[in-house]
Amino acid sequence: MSGSGYDAVVDVDDEGDLGHTDLQEDLEFHNSNFNEGARGGGGSGARKGGAGGVGGGPGLPPPATASSSSSSSKRYLWTLAFYAQFFDVDTSSVLARCWAALWPRANFLDVLEGNPDLYGPFWIATTVVLILFLGGTISQYLATAGDAPFAYDFKLLSGAAGLVYGYTLVIPVLLFGALRYFGSESANLLECWALYGYSNLIWIPVALISWSPVTILNWVFVGVGFGVSVAFLLRNLYPVLSATDRQTSKVLLVLVVALQLGLAIAIKVLFFAAGSPVGSKDPAAGTPPPPDAGDQPPAGGDGPPRFLF
């Protein structure tokens, strides 16, 4: 009956005894407005949805055409949009990642939050290159001050760029290839670049004292830079390297430490010493000594004839 739009009302007498109630006399039927309310609510909802425009009523998902049009845009390798996605990061995120690299409390891959960037690694590497060049130039100036006119040696700049950029770009690619070859499915090239790029941050304060003529101080700072950078890499690469078999992960860990030690020694030898092999030698050292006065022929050409065989 209620499904037909009627309400059933039962009148119970004061004593509450249903046994003495005449249901035939007390049963009354009233018109119900349930269906009218449902139709009114549906109409109002439809009107609200119509007023909402294309998106429909509140809480409804956008139409499929809106999402498909945005997802259909492709990024090609030769377009700027393809490379812009790797630099899509704000300043606060870069500063937070730099702090996490210097003071690692959590796994750096968790700090990246699935969005590894190349903005921070690029500018960190560029800063290290410039500071190494300036530090090496100051070191050479202090070693040759007062002996000869000083000239800037831009081979230091090219040497620093080749070392830092080459190491930061090539080593992650080789590590990624090795991990993929040995069956690590969690390896990500962008994450490897981000790890090695942010690990170079410690070399900025180390390079600031590269001009110091105190050899033991230079070695101490280079040792600190090596220790902090290799600890950062091992802490974050170990979960990825452990995805391979036990023997392979050990070999890869040893290679990571050995390559980082090679970088530290190269920075110390090439840029912390006054006579850096990257720069040119002293111009006076390569000039042959002038001939003695006794070897000069006398003026006027009266000397004995010389024969050339």
mmCIF file of C-alpha atoms in Angstrom:
data_model
loop_
_atom_site.group_PDB
_atom_site.id
_atom_site.type_symbol
_atom_site.label_atom_id
_atom_site.label_comp_id
_atom_site.label_asym_id
_atom_site.label_seq_id
_atom_site.Cartn_x
_atom_site.Cartn_y
_atom_site.Cartn_z
ATOM 1 C CA MET A 1 0.000 0.000 0.000
ATOM 2 C CA SER A 2 2.775 2.406 0.864
ATOM 3 C CA GLY A 3 4.308 1.711 -2.502
ATOM 4 C CA SER A 4 1.122 3.103 -4.077
ATOM 5 C CA GLY A 5 1.530 6.470 -2.389
ATOM 6 C CA TYR A 6 -0.540 5.939 0.811
ATOM 7 C CA ASP A 7 0.211 6.105 4.550
ATOM 8 C CA ALA A 8 -1.210 3.599 6.989
ATOM 9 C CA VAL A 9 -2.242 5.250 10.287
ATOM 10 C CA VAL A 10 -3.310 3.070 13.211
ATOM 11 C CA ASP A 11 -5.268 4.673 16.070
ATOM 12 C CA VAL A 12 -4.551 2.969 19.386
ATOM 13 C CA ASP A 13 -6.786 3.687 22.349
ATOM 14 C CA ASP A 14 -5.452 5.020 25.637
ATOM 15 C CA GLU A 15 -5.082 1.642 27.277
ATOM 16 C CA GLY A 16 -2.769 0.519 24.470
ATOM 17 C CA ASP A 17 -4.699 -2.720 24.055
ATOM 18 C CA LEU A 18 -4.740 -3.615 20.433
ATOM 19 C CA GLY A 19 -6.979 -6.517 21.119
ATOM 20 C CA HIS A 20 -9.936 -4.225 21.860
ATOM 21 C CA THR A 21 -9.310 -1.941 18.868
ATOM 22 C CA ASP A 22 -11.474 -2.171 15.852
ATOM 23 C CA LEU A 23 -8.998 -1.900 12.992
ATOM 24 C CA GLN A 24 -11.745 -1.610 10.458
ATOM 25 C CA GLU A 25 -13.022 1.630 12.053
ATOM 26 C CA ASP A 26 -9.661 3.094 13.143
ATOM 27 C CA LEU A 27 -7.723 2.393 9.949
ATOM 28 C CA GLU A 28 -7.573 5.498 7.813
ATOM 29 C CA PHE A 29 -5.794 6.217 4.535
ATOM 30 C CA HIS A 30 -4.166 9.547 3.628
ATOM 31 C CA ASN A 31 -2.651 10.762 0.373
ATOM 32 C CA SER A 32 1.118 10.726 0.464
ATOM 33 C CA ASN A 33 3.514 13.278 -1.051
ATOM 34 C CA PHE A 34 6.555 10.966 -1.219
ATOM 35 C CA ASN A 35 6.531 10.647 -4.974
ATOM 36 C CA GLU A 36 5.951 14.361 -5.434
ATOM 37 C CA GLY A 37 8.916 15.159 -3.212
ATOM 38 C CA ALA A 38 11.117 12.745 -5.125
ATOM 39 C CA ARG A 39 10.037 14.225 -8.402
ATOM 40 C CA GLY A 40 10.567 17.739 -7.070
ATOM 41 C CA GLY A 41 14.029 16.908 -5.725
ATOM 42 C CA GLY A 42 15.048 15.267 -8.965
ATOM 43 C CA GLY A 43 13.838 18.240 -10.925
ATOM 44 C CA SER A 44 15.699 20.691 -8.727
ATOM 45 C CA GLY A 45 18.850 18.573 -8.965
ATOM 46 C CA ALA A 46 18.532 18.490 -12.697
ATOM 47 C CA ARG A 47 18.056 22.230 -12.758
ATOM 48 C CA LYS A 48 21.158 22.701 -10.581
ATOM 49 C CA GLY A 49 23.103 20.375 -12.774
ATOM 50 C CA GLY A 50 21.984 22.261 -15.848
ATOM 51 C CA ALA A 51 23.039 25.546 -14.309
ATOM 52 C CA GLY A 52 26.440 24.103 -13.453
ATOM 53 C CA GLY A 53 27.485 24.067 -17.073
ATOM 54 C CA VAL A 54 29.419 21.291 -18.744
ATOM 55 C CA GLY A 55 30.878 19.864 -15.540
ATOM 56 C CA GLY A 56 27.433 18.754 -14.245
ATOM 57 C CA GLY A 57 26.336 18.916 -10.596
ATOM 58 C CA PRO A 58 28.687 19.328 -7.651
ATOM 59 C CA GLY A 59 30.813 16.282 -6.867
ATOM 60 C CA LEU A 60 30.509 14.827 -10.346
ATOM 61 C CA PRO A 61 33.707 14.047 -12.297
ATOM 62 C CA PRO A 62 34.566 16.181 -15.306
ATOM 63 C CA PRO A 63 33.552 14.857 -18.685
ATOM 64 C CA ALA A 64 35.861 12.427 -20.398
ATOM 65 C CA THR A 65 36.696 14.883 -23.157
ATOM 66 C CA ALA A 66 38.299 17.328 -20.702
ATOM 67 C CA SER A 67 40.757 14.775 -19.304
ATOM 68 C CA SER A 68 41.513 13.165 -22.630
ATOM 69 C CA SER A 69 42.391 16.494 -24.225
ATOM 70 C CA SER A 70 44.945 17.300 -21.511
ATOM 71 C CA SER A 71 46.451 13.801 -21.419
ATOM 72 C CA SER A 72 46.718 13.589 -25.176
ATOM 73 C CA SER A 73 49.453 16.253 -25.288
ATOM 74 C CA LYS A 74 52.745 14.513 -25.956
ATOM 75 C CA ARG A 75 56.250 15.720 -25.215
ATOM 76 C CA TYR A 76 58.769 15.039 -27.926
ATOM 77 C CA LEU A 77 62.522 14.801 -27.445
ATOM 78 C CA TRP A 78 63.237 17.841 -29.621
ATOM 79 C CA THR A 79 60.813 20.145 -27.787
ATOM 80 C CA LEU A 80 61.477 22.335 -24.771
ATOM 81 C CA ALA A 81 58.456 20.874 -22.989
ATOM 82 C CA PHE A 82 60.210 17.506 -22.824
ATOM 83 C CA TYR A 83 63.160 18.960 -20.886
ATOM 84 C CA ALA A 84 61.060 21.404 -18.871
ATOM 85 C CA GLN A 85 59.443 18.541 -16.968
ATOM 86 C CA PHE A 86 62.825 17.680 -15.425
ATOM 87 C CA PHE A 87 63.176 21.219 -14.033
ATOM 88 C CA ASP A 88 59.608 21.489 -12.708
ATOM 89 C CA VAL A 89 60.507 22.230 -9.076
ATOM 90 C CA ASP A 90 60.220 25.291 -6.847
ATOM 91 C CA THR A 91 62.856 26.928 -4.673
ATOM 92 C CA SER A 92 61.528 25.571 -1.392
ATOM 93 C CA SER A 93 61.722 21.997 -2.685
ATOM 94 C CA VAL A 94 65.308 22.472 -3.886
ATOM 95 C CA LEU A 95 66.357 23.940 -0.528
ATOM 96 C CA ALA A 96 64.682 21.082 1.320
ATOM 97 C CA ARG A 97 66.529 18.571 -0.842
ATOM 98 C CA CYS A 98 69.833 20.340 -0.329
ATOM 99 C CA TRP A 99 69.324 20.224 3.428
ATOM 100 C CA ALA A 100 68.410 16.530 3.213
ATOM 101 C CA ALA A 101 71.629 15.889 1.283
ATOM 102 C CA LEU A 102 73.805 17.599 3.905
ATOM 103 C CA TRP A 103 71.869 16.298 6.910
ATOM 104 C CA PRO A 104 70.336 12.977 5.823
ATOM 105 C CA ARG A 105 67.668 11.842 8.270
ATOM 106 C CA ALA A 106 65.396 9.987 5.857
ATOM 107 C CA ASN A 107 65.903 8.195 2.598
ATOM 108 C CA PHE A 108 66.521 10.783 -0.094
ATOM 109 C CA LEU A 109 64.249 8.949 -2.519
ATOM 110 C CA ASP A 110 61.402 9.594 -0.086
ATOM 111 C CA VAL A 111 62.355 13.276 -0.016
ATOM 112 C CA LEU A 112 62.100 13.374 -3.802
ATOM 113 C CA GLU A 113 58.476 12.185 -3.506
ATOM 114 C CA GLY A 114 58.549 10.609 -6.944
ATOM 115 C CA ASN A 115 59.572 13.881 -8.629
ATOM 116 C CA PRO A 116 63.361 13.825 -9.197
ATOM 117 C CA ASP A 117 64.667 17.035 -10.718
ATOM 118 C CA LEU A 118 67.733 18.118 -12.656
ATOM 119 C CA TYR A 119 67.527 21.783 -11.647
ATOM 120 C CA GLY A 120 69.325 21.326 -8.336
ATOM 121 C CA PRO A 121 72.024 18.953 -9.663
ATOM 122 C CA PHE A 122 72.830 21.271 -12.581
ATOM 123 C CA TRP A 123 73.328 24.396 -10.482
ATOM 124 C CA ILE A 124 75.172 22.514 -7.750
ATOM 125 C CA ALA A 125 77.633 21.127 -10.297
ATOM 126 C CA THR A 126 78.026 24.568 -11.903
ATOM 127 C CA THR A 127 78.753 26.153 -8.519
ATOM 128 C CA VAL A 128 81.366 23.508 -7.734
ATOM 129 C CA VAL A 129 83.054 24.100 -11.118
ATOM 130 C CA LEU A 130 83.252 27.879 -10.616
ATOM 131 C CA ILE A 131 84.541 27.609 -7.043
ATOM 132 C CA LEU A 132 87.174 25.051 -8.043
ATOM 133 C CA PHE A 133 88.340 27.380 -10.802
ATOM 134 C CA LEU A 134 88.527 30.363 -8.462
ATOM 135 C CA GLY A 135 90.218 28.346 -5.735
ATOM 136 C CA GLY A 136 92.793 26.938 -8.128
ATOM 137 C CA THR A 137 93.463 30.394 -9.541
ATOM 138 C CA ILE A 138 94.003 31.852 -6.075
ATOM 139 C CA SER A 139 96.289 28.929 -5.218
ATOM 140 C CA GLN A 140 98.409 29.566 -8.296
ATOM 141 C CA TYR A 141 98.525 33.280 -7.573
ATOM 142 C CA LEU A 142 99.792 32.705 -4.037
ATOM 143 C CA ALA A 143 102.463 30.330 -5.328
ATOM 144 C CA THR A 144 103.758 32.715 -8.029
ATOM 145 C CA ALA A 145 103.192 36.089 -6.352
ATOM 146 C CA GLY A 146 106.122 38.416 -6.961
ATOM 147 C CA ASP A 147 107.991 36.037 -9.283
ATOM 148 C CA ALA A 148 106.375 36.873 -12.607
ATOM 149 C CA PRO A 149 103.288 38.640 -13.974
ATOM 150 C CA PHE A 150 100.227 36.527 -13.164
ATOM 151 C CA ALA A 151 97.902 35.364 -15.937
ATOM 152 C CA TYR A 152 94.601 33.553 -15.533
ATOM 153 C CA ASP A 153 94.690 29.956 -16.654
ATOM 154 C CA PHE A 154 91.319 28.996 -18.081
ATOM 155 C CA LYS A 155 92.435 25.414 -18.482
ATOM 156 C CA LEU A 156 91.512 25.115 -14.818
ATOM 157 C CA LEU A 157 87.940 26.024 -15.727
ATOM 158 C CA SER A 158 87.711 23.494 -18.544
ATOM 159 C CA GLY A 159 89.336 20.851 -16.359
ATOM 160 C CA ALA A 160 86.879 21.444 -13.504
ATOM 161 C CA ALA A 161 83.922 21.380 -15.905
ATOM 162 C CA GLY A 162 85.087 18.167 -17.531
ATOM 163 C CA LEU A 163 85.635 16.456 -14.186
ATOM 164 C CA VAL A 164 82.450 17.508 -12.362
ATOM 165 C CA TYR A 165 80.005 17.476 -15.282
ATOM 166 C CA GLY A 166 81.445 14.273 -16.710
ATOM 167 C CA TYR A 167 81.353 12.442 -13.395
ATOM 168 C CA THR A 168 77.828 13.605 -12.535
ATOM 169 C CA LEU A 169 76.472 12.753 -15.984
ATOM 170 C CA VAL A 170 78.265 9.526 -16.933
ATOM 171 C CA ILE A 171 78.551 7.570 -13.667
ATOM 172 C CA PRO A 172 74.768 7.512 -12.973
ATOM 173 C CA VAL A 173 74.148 6.281 -16.517
ATOM 174 C CA LEU A 174 76.641 3.435 -16.053
ATOM 175 C CA LEU A 175 75.165 2.573 -12.663
ATOM 176 C CA PHE A 176 71.637 2.574 -14.082
ATOM 177 C CA GLY A 177 72.716 0.302 -16.934
ATOM 178 C CA ALA A 178 74.406 -2.106 -14.513
ATOM 179 C CA LEU A 179 71.343 -2.236 -12.266
ATOM 180 C CA ARG A 180 69.054 -2.911 -15.191
ATOM 181 C CA TYR A 181 71.406 -5.565 -16.525
ATOM 182 C CA PHE A 182 71.457 -7.418 -13.207
ATOM 183 C CA GLY A 183 67.680 -7.356 -12.859
ATOM 184 C CA SER A 184 66.869 -4.367 -10.638
ATOM 185 C CA GLU A 185 63.411 -3.202 -11.703
ATOM 186 C CA SER A 186 63.333 -0.293 -9.221
ATOM 187 C CA ALA A 187 66.274 1.535 -10.833
ATOM 188 C CA ASN A 188 65.431 4.960 -12.252
ATOM 189 C CA LEU A 189 67.835 7.042 -14.309
ATOM 190 C CA LEU A 190 66.483 10.405 -13.125
ATOM 191 C CA GLU A 191 66.778 9.316 -9.504
ATOM 192 C CA CYS A 192 70.391 8.239 -10.085
ATOM 193 C CA TRP A 193 71.164 11.643 -11.626
ATOM 194 C CA ALA A 194 69.460 13.400 -8.722
ATOM 195 C CA LEU A 195 71.382 11.355 -6.136
ATOM 196 C CA TYR A 196 74.776 12.048 -7.668
ATOM 197 C CA GLY A 197 73.888 15.661 -8.370
ATOM 198 C CA TYR A 198 72.874 16.456 -4.805
ATOM 199 C CA SER A 199 75.830 14.467 -3.436
ATOM 200 C CA ASN A 200 78.105 17.133 -5.014
ATOM 201 C CA LEU A 201 76.717 19.723 -2.599
ATOM 202 C CA ILE A 202 79.353 18.924 0.034
ATOM 203 C CA TRP A 203 82.112 19.870 -2.426
ATOM 204 C CA ILE A 204 81.017 23.518 -2.394
ATOM 205 C CA PRO A 205 82.322 24.243 1.148
ATOM 206 C CA VAL A 206 85.289 21.954 0.517
ATOM 207 C CA ALA A 207 86.228 23.837 -2.650
ATOM 208 C CA LEU A 208 86.029 27.156 -0.802
ATOM 209 C CA ILE A 209 89.255 26.350 1.058
ATOM 210 C CA SER A 210 91.064 24.874 -1.955
ATOM 211 C CA TRP A 211 93.293 27.983 -2.076
ATOM 212 C CA SER A 212 94.806 27.183 1.328
ATOM 213 C CA PRO A 213 98.556 26.465 1.176
ATOM 214 C CA VAL A 214 98.301 24.195 4.253
ATOM 215 C CA THR A 215 98.478 20.688 2.820
ATOM 216 C CA ILE A 216 97.195 18.831 5.875
ATOM 217 C CA LEU A 217 94.165 21.155 6.060
ATOM 218 C CA ASN A 218 93.384 20.445 2.422
ATOM 219 C CA TRP A 219 93.536 16.701 2.962
ATOM 220 C CA VAL A 220 91.269 16.943 6.015
ATOM 221 C CA PHE A 221 88.599 18.886 4.126
ATOM 222 C CA VAL A 222 88.800 16.550 1.131
ATOM 223 C CA GLY A 223 88.437 13.579 3.491
ATOM 224 C CA VAL A 224 85.339 15.144 5.045
ATOM 225 C CA GLY A 225 83.853 15.766 1.601
ATOM 226 C CA PHE A 226 84.520 12.187 0.570
ATOM 227 C CA GLY A 227 83.030 10.777 3.764
ATOM 228 C CA VAL A 228 79.826 12.824 3.610
ATOM 229 C CA SER A 229 79.233 12.231 -0.105
ATOM 230 C CA VAL A 230 79.910 8.481 -0.024
ATOM 231 C CA ALA A 231 77.745 8.029 3.090
ATOM 232 C CA PHE A 232 74.903 9.862 1.326
ATOM 233 C CA LEU A 233 75.227 7.676 -1.771
ATOM 234 C CA LEU A 234 75.465 4.384 0.112
ATOM 235 C CA ARG A 235 72.523 5.230 2.363
ATOM 236 C CA ASN A 236 70.236 5.865 -0.585
ATOM 237 C CA LEU A 237 71.620 3.423 -3.144
ATOM 238 C CA TYR A 238 71.736 0.394 -0.855
ATOM 239 C CA PRO A 239 67.980 -0.385 -1.129
ATOM 240 C CA VAL A 240 68.268 -0.243 -4.910
ATOM 241 C CA LEU A 241 71.504 -2.233 -5.086
ATOM 242 C CA SER A 242 70.159 -4.898 -2.734
ATOM 243 C CA ALA A 243 67.512 -5.726 -5.345
ATOM 244 C CA THR A 244 70.241 -7.602 -7.217
ATOM 245 C CA ASP A 245 71.907 -10.757 -5.952
ATOM 246 C CA ARG A 246 74.216 -10.588 -2.939
ATOM 247 C CA GLN A 247 77.515 -10.838 -4.799
ATOM 248 C CA THR A 248 76.542 -8.264 -7.419
ATOM 249 C CA SER A 249 75.362 -5.766 -4.813
ATOM 250 C CA LYS A 250 78.700 -6.029 -2.986
ATOM 251 C CA VAL A 251 80.647 -5.420 -6.179
ATOM 252 C CA LEU A 252 78.498 -2.416 -7.072
ATOM 253 C CA LEU A 253 78.889 -0.946 -3.577
ATOM 254 C CA VAL A 254 82.669 -1.269 -3.804
ATOM 255 C CA LEU A 255 82.628 0.403 -7.229
ATOM 256 C CA VAL A 256 80.530 3.294 -5.925
ATOM 257 C CA VAL A 257 82.994 3.874 -3.060
ATOM 258 C CA ALA A 258 86.049 3.515 -5.327
ATOM 259 C CA LEU A 259 84.716 5.967 -7.922
ATOM 260 C CA GLN A 260 83.823 8.503 -5.244
ATOM 261 C CA LEU A 261 87.312 8.150 -3.759
ATOM 262 C CA GLY A 262 88.771 8.736 -7.211
ATOM 263 C CA LEU A 263 86.740 11.929 -7.541
ATOM 264 C CA ALA A 264 87.976 13.179 -4.166
ATOM 265 C CA ILE A 265 91.623 12.477 -4.997
ATOM 266 C CA ALA A 266 91.250 14.106 -8.419
ATOM 267 C CA ILE A 267 89.828 17.270 -6.826
ATOM 268 C CA LYS A 268 92.671 17.365 -4.302
ATOM 269 C CA VAL A 269 95.481 16.748 -6.781
ATOM 270 C CA LEU A 270 94.204 18.857 -9.660
ATOM 271 C CA PHE A 271 92.803 21.910 -7.894
ATOM 272 C CA PHE A 272 94.237 22.105 -4.379
ATOM 273 C CA ALA A 273 97.917 22.163 -5.403
ATOM 274 C CA ALA A 274 99.612 25.281 -6.715
ATOM 275 C CA GLY A 275 101.216 23.435 -9.641
ATOM 276 C CA SER A 276 98.001 21.807 -10.861
ATOM 277 C CA PRO A 277 98.480 19.422 -13.801
ATOM 278 C CA VAL A 278 95.255 20.816 -15.293
ATOM 279 C CA GLY A 279 96.744 24.249 -15.681
ATOM 280 C CA SER A 280 99.692 25.158 -17.849
ATOM 281 C CA LYS A 281 103.175 25.094 -16.489
ATOM 282 C CA ASP A 282 105.187 28.143 -15.572
ATOM 283 C CA PRO A 283 106.042 29.948 -18.800
ATOM 284 C CA ALA A 284 109.559 30.624 -17.565
ATOM 285 C CA ALA A 285 110.154 26.902 -17.003
ATOM 286 C CA GLY A 286 109.692 26.023 -20.654
ATOM 287 C CA THR A 287 111.920 28.794 -22.014
ATOM 288 C CA PRO A 288 115.410 27.578 -22.911
ATOM 289 C CA PRO A 289 118.291 29.411 -21.198
ATOM 290 C CA PRO A 290 120.003 32.154 -23.209
ATOM 291 C CA PRO A 291 123.297 31.192 -24.858
ATOM 292 C CA ASP A 292 126.523 32.222 -23.193
ATOM 293 C CA ALA A 293 128.417 35.242 -24.439
ATOM 294 C CA GLY A 294 131.353 33.048 -25.540
ATOM 295 C CA ASP A 295 129.155 31.147 -27.905
ATOM 296 C CA GLN A 296 128.120 34.258 -29.805
ATOM 297 C CA PRO A 297 130.006 34.968 -33.043
ATOM 298 C CA PRO A 298 132.051 38.160 -32.983
ATOM 299 C CA ALA A 299 130.576 41.264 -34.499
ATOM 300 C CA GLY A 300 131.370 41.949 -38.103
ATOM 301 C CA GLY A 301 131.424 38.282 -39.160
ATOM 302 C CA ASP A 302 135.200 37.848 -38.618
ATOM 303 C CA GLY A 303 134.823 34.526 -36.870
ATOM 304 C CA PRO A 304 136.000 31.259 -38.349
ATOM 305 C CA PRO A 305 133.805 29.790 -41.043
ATOM 306 C CA ARG A 306 131.305 27.107 -40.027
ATOM 307 C CA PHE A 307 130.291 24.236 -42.224
ATOM 308 C CA LEU A 308 126.956 22.548 -42.096
ATOM 309 C CA PHE A 309 126.870 18.867 -43.005
#
